[in-house]
Amino acid sequence: MPDIHRLRADFPLLDQTANGKPLAYLDNAATSQKPRPVIDAVNEFLLQDNANVHRGLYDLARRATDAYENARVRLGRFINAPSPDEVIWVRGTTEAINLVASSWGGANLQPGDEIIVTMLEHHSNIVPWQLVAERTGAVIRWVDIDEQGRLVLEEYDRLLNERTKLVAVGHVSNALGTINPVHAIIEKAHAAGALVLVDGAQAAPHLPVDVQALDCDFYALSGHKMCGPMGIGVLWARRELLDAMPPYQGGGEMIESVSMECSTWARVPHKFEAGTPNAAGAVGMAAACDYIDGIGHDALLAWEHELARHAMDRLSQVEGIRLFGPENLEERLAVFSFALEGVHPHDIATVLDAEGIAVRAGHHCAGPLMTRLGVPATARASFYLYNTTEEIDRLAAALITARELFAIG
């Protein structure tokens, strides 16, 4: 187990009050807080190395380019990419999925082709496929979940067929914390001749990611959910796919040549990095990889499992609460969506805010999932490596207060 009190000292934002109470930040599925080494890395780049990358023929520009490309190498190691050239810098998971849907999907999908998504997906892994399906005539098929928010794999098996061209699945549900069996999903998709995009936005901050072991075709992740800056993320894809895909956007260093008649494209990864990139963000995301690896995934997961166990125990004792997601802690991360009898999720969030506790309330950008669960919204407490069991105890006590305030029972 990591020394949590020492570790929390790395996160200066946590040392503050909210509404006069010590801040308990429990909205980590939305974004994580940033440790001092990440803040320092971004500051150092802006203070010492800031210049536009891949453009200037002077020392400062070379240093900026080196920092940017070294960060790419670091991200490649973090996800065990065969080559850093397969690491595409994007603004985040949403842009990564839009890139694949627009570029690969626009070039390869035909009328009647099928795309499989699941009821657990957030909008960023739904809407891009709806947009490309509308343009190409492809059809979207949905994998249902059971009553504990786990994918019904028998239904996935039934949906897979020769018309399936791509399976888009989240590694971990942002709303329920469900860990999906993506390796088995990928094996079956490949056997059917389909490609697989894995949305790793909620997995990369917590689980070790090995794109070679997964044998996926595309993997998307965001920096800001894993201790890095906002506005930076990564799309990883197999080299042969990237080489065959047309550019997603035009301009900047994505060109090889431009004439009045036509243009040709740079080699990957730069073919997909139009415009001035977020070099400071890339440096910060690389520093976040260093930070997470410095803790170690075994220690990180052990502590988060303890948080999940404690949250399941304490929250299930709150009268009138309905917890969503798997009961088996081996099948989930420490993300807890819940409803409280007689209290709207927005009212729950308001009461918790008064106690200094920050949670998310709403549909969590997962509208189809909320419909499947039969609720308009939930409250969600999501934990990360710096949270404590004492914060969970405060959450449970505040939920009891919320129920009393709204005079239930």
Coordinates of C-alpha atoms in Angstrom, one line a residue:
M1 CA 0.0 0.0 0.0
P2 CA 1.3 3.5 -0.7
D3 CA 1.7 6.0 2.1
I4 CA -1.4 8.0 1.4
H5 CA -0.6 11.0 3.6
R6 CA 2.8 11.4 1.9
L7 CA 1.2 10.9 -1.5
R8 CA -1.5 13.4 -0.9
A9 CA 1.1 16.0 -0.2
D10 CA 2.0 15.8 -3.9
F11 CA -1.4 17.2 -4.8
P12 CA -1.5 20.9 -3.6
L13 CA -5.1 21.4 -4.7
L14 CA -6.3 18.9 -2.1
D15 CA -5.1 21.1 0.7
Q16 CA -8.0 23.5 0.7
T17 CA -11.5 23.8 2.1
A18 CA -14.9 23.9 0.3
N19 CA -17.7 25.7 2.0
G20 CA -15.6 25.8 5.2
K21 CA -15.0 22.0 5.2
P22 CA -11.9 20.1 4.1
L23 CA -12.3 19.3 0.4
A24 CA -13.1 15.7 -0.4
Y25 CA -12.6 15.5 -4.1
L26 CA -14.6 12.4 -5.3
D27 CA -15.1 13.3 -9.0
N28 CA -12.1 11.6 -10.4
A29 CA -13.9 9.9 -13.3
A30 CA -14.5 13.4 -14.6
T31 CA -10.9 14.6 -14.1
S32 CA -8.1 13.8 -11.7
Q33 CA -6.0 16.3 -9.7
K34 CA -2.4 17.0 -10.7
P35 CA 0.6 16.1 -8.7
R36 CA 3.5 18.6 -8.2
P37 CA 5.8 16.7 -10.6
V38 CA 3.3 17.2 -13.5
I39 CA 2.8 20.8 -12.6
D40 CA 6.5 21.3 -12.5
A41 CA 7.1 19.6 -15.8
V42 CA 4.6 21.8 -17.6
N43 CA 5.9 24.9 -15.9
E44 CA 9.5 24.0 -16.8
F45 CA 8.6 23.5 -20.5
L46 CA 6.7 26.9 -20.6
L47 CA 9.5 28.7 -18.7
Q48 CA 12.5 27.2 -20.5
D49 CA 11.6 25.2 -23.7
N50 CA 8.5 26.8 -25.2
A51 CA 8.6 27.1 -29.0
N52 CA 6.6 25.7 -31.8
V53 CA 7.7 22.1 -32.6
H54 CA 8.9 20.8 -35.9
R55 CA 9.2 24.2 -37.4
G56 CA 12.1 26.4 -36.1
L57 CA 15.8 25.9 -37.1
Y58 CA 17.1 27.3 -33.8
D59 CA 18.2 25.8 -30.5
L60 CA 15.0 26.6 -28.5
A61 CA 12.8 25.1 -31.2
R62 CA 14.9 21.9 -31.3
R63 CA 14.6 21.6 -27.5
A64 CA 10.9 22.0 -27.7
T65 CA 10.7 19.4 -30.5
D66 CA 12.9 17.0 -28.5
A67 CA 10.7 17.3 -25.4
Y68 CA 7.5 16.7 -27.5
E69 CA 8.9 13.7 -29.2
N70 CA 10.5 12.3 -26.1
A71 CA 7.0 12.5 -24.5
R72 CA 5.7 10.4 -27.4
V73 CA 8.3 7.8 -26.6
R74 CA 7.3 7.8 -22.9
L75 CA 3.6 7.3 -23.7
G76 CA 4.5 4.5 -26.0
R77 CA 6.3 2.7 -23.2
F78 CA 3.4 3.4 -20.8
I79 CA 1.0 1.4 -23.1
N80 CA 3.7 -0.9 -24.5
A81 CA 3.2 0.3 -28.0
P82 CA 5.5 -1.5 -30.5
S83 CA 6.6 1.8 -31.9
P84 CA 6.3 5.5 -30.7
D85 CA 5.3 6.3 -34.3
E86 CA 1.9 4.6 -33.5
V87 CA 1.2 7.1 -30.8
I88 CA -0.9 10.0 -32.1
W89 CA -1.2 13.1 -30.0
V90 CA -4.9 14.3 -29.8
R91 CA -6.8 16.5 -27.4
G92 CA -8.3 13.6 -25.6
T93 CA -10.3 10.4 -25.9
T94 CA -13.2 12.1 -27.6
E95 CA -11.0 13.4 -30.4
A96 CA -9.2 10.1 -30.7
I97 CA -12.5 8.2 -31.3
N98 CA -13.7 10.9 -33.6
L99 CA -10.5 10.6 -35.6
V100 CA -11.0 6.8 -36.0
A101 CA -14.7 7.1 -36.8
S102 CA -14.1 9.9 -39.4
S103 CA -10.9 8.7 -41.0
W104 CA -11.1 4.9 -40.8
G105 CA -14.8 4.7 -40.7
G106 CA -15.4 7.2 -43.5
A107 CA -12.9 5.2 -45.8
N108 CA -14.0 1.7 -44.9
L109 CA -17.7 1.5 -43.9
Q110 CA -20.3 0.7 -46.5
P111 CA -24.1 0.6 -46.4
G112 CA -25.2 -2.4 -44.3
D113 CA -21.9 -2.8 -42.5
E114 CA -22.4 -3.1 -38.7
I115 CA -20.7 -1.3 -35.8
I116 CA -21.1 -2.9 -32.3
V117 CA -21.2 -0.6 -29.3
T118 CA -22.4 -1.4 -25.7
M119 CA -25.0 0.1 -23.4
L120 CA -22.1 1.1 -21.0
E121 CA -20.5 3.6 -23.5
H122 CA -20.4 7.3 -22.8
H123 CA -21.4 9.7 -25.5
S124 CA -17.9 10.1 -26.9
N125 CA -18.0 6.4 -27.9
I126 CA -21.5 6.6 -29.3
V127 CA -22.0 9.8 -31.2
P128 CA -18.9 9.6 -33.5
W129 CA -20.2 6.2 -34.7
Q130 CA -23.7 7.6 -35.2
L131 CA -22.3 10.4 -37.3
V132 CA -20.2 8.1 -39.5
A133 CA -23.1 5.6 -39.7
E134 CA -25.3 8.3 -41.0
R135 CA -22.8 9.3 -43.6
T136 CA -21.9 5.7 -44.8
G137 CA -25.2 3.8 -44.3
A138 CA -23.6 1.6 -41.7
V139 CA -25.8 0.2 -38.8
I140 CA -25.1 0.3 -35.1
R141 CA -25.8 -2.7 -32.9
W142 CA -26.0 -2.6 -29.1
V143 CA -24.8 -5.0 -26.5
D144 CA -27.1 -5.0 -23.5
I145 CA -26.1 -5.2 -19.8
D146 CA -27.4 -7.4 -17.0
E147 CA -28.9 -6.0 -13.7
Q148 CA -25.5 -5.5 -12.2
G149 CA -24.2 -3.4 -15.2
R150 CA -22.1 -6.2 -16.8
L151 CA -22.1 -6.8 -20.5
V152 CA -24.3 -9.7 -21.7
L153 CA -21.6 -11.5 -23.6
E154 CA -24.0 -14.1 -25.1
E155 CA -25.7 -11.1 -26.8
Y156 CA -22.3 -9.9 -28.1
D157 CA -21.7 -13.4 -29.5
R158 CA -25.1 -13.3 -31.2
L159 CA -24.5 -9.8 -32.7
L160 CA -21.1 -10.6 -34.2
N161 CA -21.3 -11.7 -37.8
E162 CA -19.6 -11.2 -41.2
R163 CA -21.2 -7.7 -41.5
T164 CA -19.5 -6.5 -38.3
K165 CA -16.6 -4.2 -39.2
L166 CA -15.8 -2.6 -35.9
V167 CA -16.5 -3.1 -32.2
A168 CA -16.2 0.0 -30.0
V169 CA -16.0 -0.8 -26.3
G170 CA -15.0 0.9 -23.1
H171 CA -12.3 -0.8 -21.1
V172 CA -14.0 0.5 -17.9
S173 CA -17.5 2.1 -17.6
N174 CA -17.3 5.8 -16.5
A175 CA -20.7 5.6 -14.8
L176 CA -20.6 2.2 -13.1
G177 CA -16.9 1.3 -12.9
T178 CA -17.5 -2.0 -14.6
I179 CA -14.3 -3.6 -15.9
N180 CA -15.2 -5.1 -19.3
P181 CA -13.6 -8.4 -20.5
V182 CA -12.0 -6.5 -23.4
H183 CA -9.4 -9.2 -24.2
A184 CA -12.1 -11.8 -24.8
I185 CA -14.2 -9.3 -26.7
I186 CA -11.2 -8.5 -29.0
E187 CA -10.5 -12.2 -29.6
K188 CA -14.1 -12.9 -30.7
A189 CA -14.2 -9.7 -32.9
H190 CA -11.0 -10.7 -34.7
A191 CA -12.3 -14.2 -35.2
A192 CA -15.3 -12.6 -37.0
G193 CA -13.0 -10.4 -39.0
A194 CA -13.8 -7.1 -37.2
L195 CA -11.5 -4.5 -35.7
V196 CA -11.8 -3.3 -32.1
L197 CA -11.5 0.2 -30.7
V198 CA -11.0 0.3 -26.9
D199 CA -12.0 3.5 -25.1
G200 CA -9.4 3.5 -22.3
A201 CA -10.3 6.9 -20.7
Q202 CA -11.3 5.3 -17.4
A203 CA -8.9 2.4 -17.5
A204 CA -5.5 4.1 -18.2
P205 CA -5.5 6.0 -14.8
H206 CA -5.9 2.8 -12.9
L207 CA -5.0 -0.4 -14.8
P208 CA -1.8 -1.3 -16.6
V209 CA -2.4 -1.0 -20.3
D210 CA -0.6 -3.2 -22.8
V211 CA -1.9 -2.7 -26.3
Q212 CA 0.2 -5.6 -27.6
A213 CA -1.2 -8.1 -25.0
L214 CA -4.7 -6.8 -25.6
D215 CA -4.2 -7.2 -29.4
C216 CA -6.6 -4.4 -30.0
D217 CA -6.6 -2.2 -33.1
F218 CA -7.2 1.2 -31.6
Y219 CA -6.8 2.4 -28.0
A220 CA -7.8 5.9 -26.8
L221 CA -6.9 7.7 -23.6
S222 CA -6.9 11.1 -22.0
G223 CA -4.2 12.8 -20.0
H224 CA -6.4 14.7 -17.6
K225 CA -8.0 11.6 -16.1
M226 CA -4.5 10.1 -15.2
C227 CA -2.9 13.1 -13.4
G228 CA -1.9 14.9 -16.6
P229 CA -3.1 18.2 -18.1
M230 CA -6.4 18.8 -19.8
G231 CA -6.4 19.1 -23.6
I232 CA -4.0 16.3 -24.3
G233 CA -4.5 12.6 -25.0
V234 CA -3.4 9.7 -27.2
L235 CA -4.7 7.5 -29.9
W236 CA -2.7 4.4 -30.4
A237 CA -3.4 2.3 -33.5
R238 CA -1.6 -0.4 -35.4
R239 CA 0.8 1.0 -37.9
E240 CA -0.7 -0.6 -41.0
L241 CA -4.1 0.9 -40.1
L242 CA -2.6 4.4 -39.6
D243 CA -0.7 4.2 -42.9
A244 CA -3.9 3.3 -44.8
M245 CA -6.1 5.9 -43.1
P246 CA -6.6 9.3 -44.7
P247 CA -5.8 12.4 -42.7
Y248 CA -8.4 13.6 -40.2
Q249 CA -7.6 17.3 -40.4
G250 CA -5.5 19.4 -42.7
G251 CA -2.8 22.0 -42.2
G252 CA 0.4 22.5 -40.3
E253 CA 3.0 19.8 -40.2
M254 CA 0.7 17.0 -41.5
I255 CA 1.8 17.7 -45.0
E256 CA 4.7 16.3 -47.1
S257 CA 4.1 18.8 -50.0
V258 CA 1.4 21.2 -51.1
S259 CA 0.9 22.6 -54.5
M260 CA -1.9 24.5 -56.2
E261 CA -3.2 21.3 -57.6
C262 CA -2.8 18.8 -54.7
S263 CA -1.1 17.8 -51.5
T264 CA 0.6 14.8 -50.1
W265 CA 0.9 13.7 -46.5
A266 CA 3.6 13.3 -43.9
R267 CA 4.3 9.9 -42.5
V268 CA 2.6 8.8 -39.3
P269 CA 2.3 9.9 -36.6
H270 CA 2.5 13.5 -38.0
K271 CA -0.1 12.8 -40.7
F272 CA -2.7 13.0 -38.0
E273 CA -1.3 16.0 -36.0
A274 CA -2.5 19.0 -37.9
G275 CA -1.9 22.5 -36.5
T276 CA 0.2 23.5 -33.6
P277 CA 0.2 20.6 -31.1
N278 CA -0.2 20.9 -27.3
A279 CA 3.5 20.3 -26.6
A280 CA 3.3 21.4 -23.0
G281 CA 0.4 19.0 -22.5
A282 CA 2.4 16.2 -24.0
V283 CA 5.3 16.9 -21.7
G284 CA 2.9 17.0 -18.7
M285 CA 1.2 13.7 -19.8
A286 CA 4.6 12.0 -20.0
A287 CA 5.4 13.3 -16.4
A288 CA 2.0 11.8 -15.3
C289 CA 3.2 8.4 -16.7
D290 CA 6.4 8.8 -14.7
Y291 CA 4.3 9.6 -11.6
I292 CA 1.9 6.6 -11.9
D293 CA 4.7 4.2 -12.7
G294 CA 6.7 5.6 -9.7
I295 CA 3.8 4.5 -7.4
G296 CA 3.4 1.2 -9.3
H297 CA 0.2 -0.3 -10.5
D298 CA 0.2 -3.0 -7.9
A299 CA 0.3 -0.5 -5.1
L300 CA -2.2 1.8 -6.8
L301 CA -4.7 -1.0 -7.5
A302 CA -4.3 -2.4 -4.0
W303 CA -5.2 0.9 -2.5
E304 CA -8.1 1.6 -4.9
H305 CA -9.4 -1.9 -4.1
E306 CA -9.4 -1.1 -0.4
L307 CA -11.3 2.2 -1.2
A308 CA -13.8 0.2 -3.3
R309 CA -14.3 -2.3 -0.5
H310 CA -14.7 0.4 2.1
A311 CA -17.1 2.4 -0.1
M312 CA -19.2 -0.7 -0.9
D313 CA -19.5 -1.5 2.8
R314 CA -20.2 2.0 4.1
L315 CA -22.6 3.1 1.3
S316 CA -24.6 -0.1 1.3
Q317 CA -25.4 0.7 5.0
V318 CA -27.1 4.0 4.0
E319 CA -30.9 3.5 4.2
G320 CA -32.7 4.0 1.0
I321 CA -29.6 3.9 -1.2
R322 CA -29.5 2.0 -4.6
L323 CA -26.0 1.2 -5.8
F324 CA -25.5 0.6 -9.5
G325 CA -22.8 -1.6 -11.0
P326 CA -21.2 -5.0 -10.1
E327 CA -21.4 -6.3 -6.5
N328 CA -18.2 -8.3 -7.1
L329 CA -15.3 -5.9 -6.4
E330 CA -13.1 -7.9 -8.8
E331 CA -15.4 -6.8 -11.7
R332 CA -15.2 -3.1 -11.0
L333 CA -13.1 -0.1 -10.1
A334 CA -13.9 2.4 -7.3
V335 CA -16.6 4.3 -9.2
F336 CA -20.0 4.3 -7.5
S337 CA -23.2 5.6 -9.1
F338 CA -26.1 5.6 -6.8
A339 CA -29.7 6.9 -6.2
L340 CA -31.1 7.9 -2.8
E341 CA -34.8 7.3 -2.2
G342 CA -36.8 10.5 -2.4
V343 CA -33.8 12.7 -3.1
H344 CA -32.9 14.0 -6.6
P345 CA -29.3 13.5 -7.6
H346 CA -28.8 17.2 -8.0
D347 CA -30.0 17.7 -4.4
I348 CA -27.6 15.0 -3.2
A349 CA -24.7 16.8 -4.9
T350 CA -25.8 20.1 -3.4
V351 CA -26.0 18.7 0.2
L352 CA -22.6 17.0 -0.3
D353 CA -21.1 20.2 -1.6
A354 CA -22.2 22.0 1.6
E355 CA -20.1 19.3 3.4
G356 CA -17.1 20.0 1.3
I357 CA -17.6 16.8 -0.8
A358 CA -17.4 17.1 -4.6
V359 CA -19.3 14.4 -6.6
R360 CA -20.9 14.3 -10.0
A361 CA -24.7 14.3 -10.5
G362 CA -26.4 13.9 -13.9
H363 CA -26.4 11.4 -16.8
H364 CA -22.5 11.2 -16.8
C365 CA -22.6 11.6 -20.6
A366 CA -24.1 8.1 -20.8
G367 CA -27.7 8.8 -21.7
P368 CA -28.5 5.3 -23.2
L369 CA -27.2 3.7 -20.0
M370 CA -29.4 5.9 -17.8
T371 CA -32.4 4.9 -19.9
R372 CA -31.4 1.2 -19.5
L373 CA -31.1 1.7 -15.7
G374 CA -34.5 3.4 -15.6
V375 CA -33.3 6.6 -14.0
P376 CA -32.9 10.1 -15.4
A377 CA -29.7 10.6 -13.5
T378 CA -27.5 9.3 -10.7
A379 CA -25.0 10.8 -8.2
R380 CA -21.5 9.4 -8.7
A381 CA -18.6 9.2 -6.3
S382 CA -15.4 8.2 -8.1
F383 CA -12.1 7.6 -6.2
Y384 CA -8.5 7.8 -7.1
L385 CA -5.1 7.1 -5.5
Y386 CA -5.1 10.1 -3.2
N387 CA -8.6 9.5 -1.6
T388 CA -9.0 8.1 1.9
T389 CA -11.4 5.9 3.8
E390 CA -12.1 8.9 6.0
E391 CA -13.5 10.7 3.0
I392 CA -15.8 7.7 2.3
D393 CA -17.0 7.9 5.9
R394 CA -17.8 11.6 5.4
L395 CA -19.7 10.8 2.2
A396 CA -21.8 8.1 3.9
A397 CA -22.6 10.5 6.8
A398 CA -23.6 13.3 4.5
L399 CA -25.9 11.0 2.5
I400 CA -27.7 10.2 5.8
T401 CA -28.0 13.9 6.4
A402 CA -29.4 14.4 2.9
R403 CA -32.1 11.8 3.5
E404 CA -33.0 13.4 6.8
L405 CA -33.2 16.8 5.2
F406 CA -35.6 15.6 2.6
A407 CA -37.7 13.9 5.3
I408 CA -37.8 10.4 4.0
G409 CA -38.8 7.6 6.3

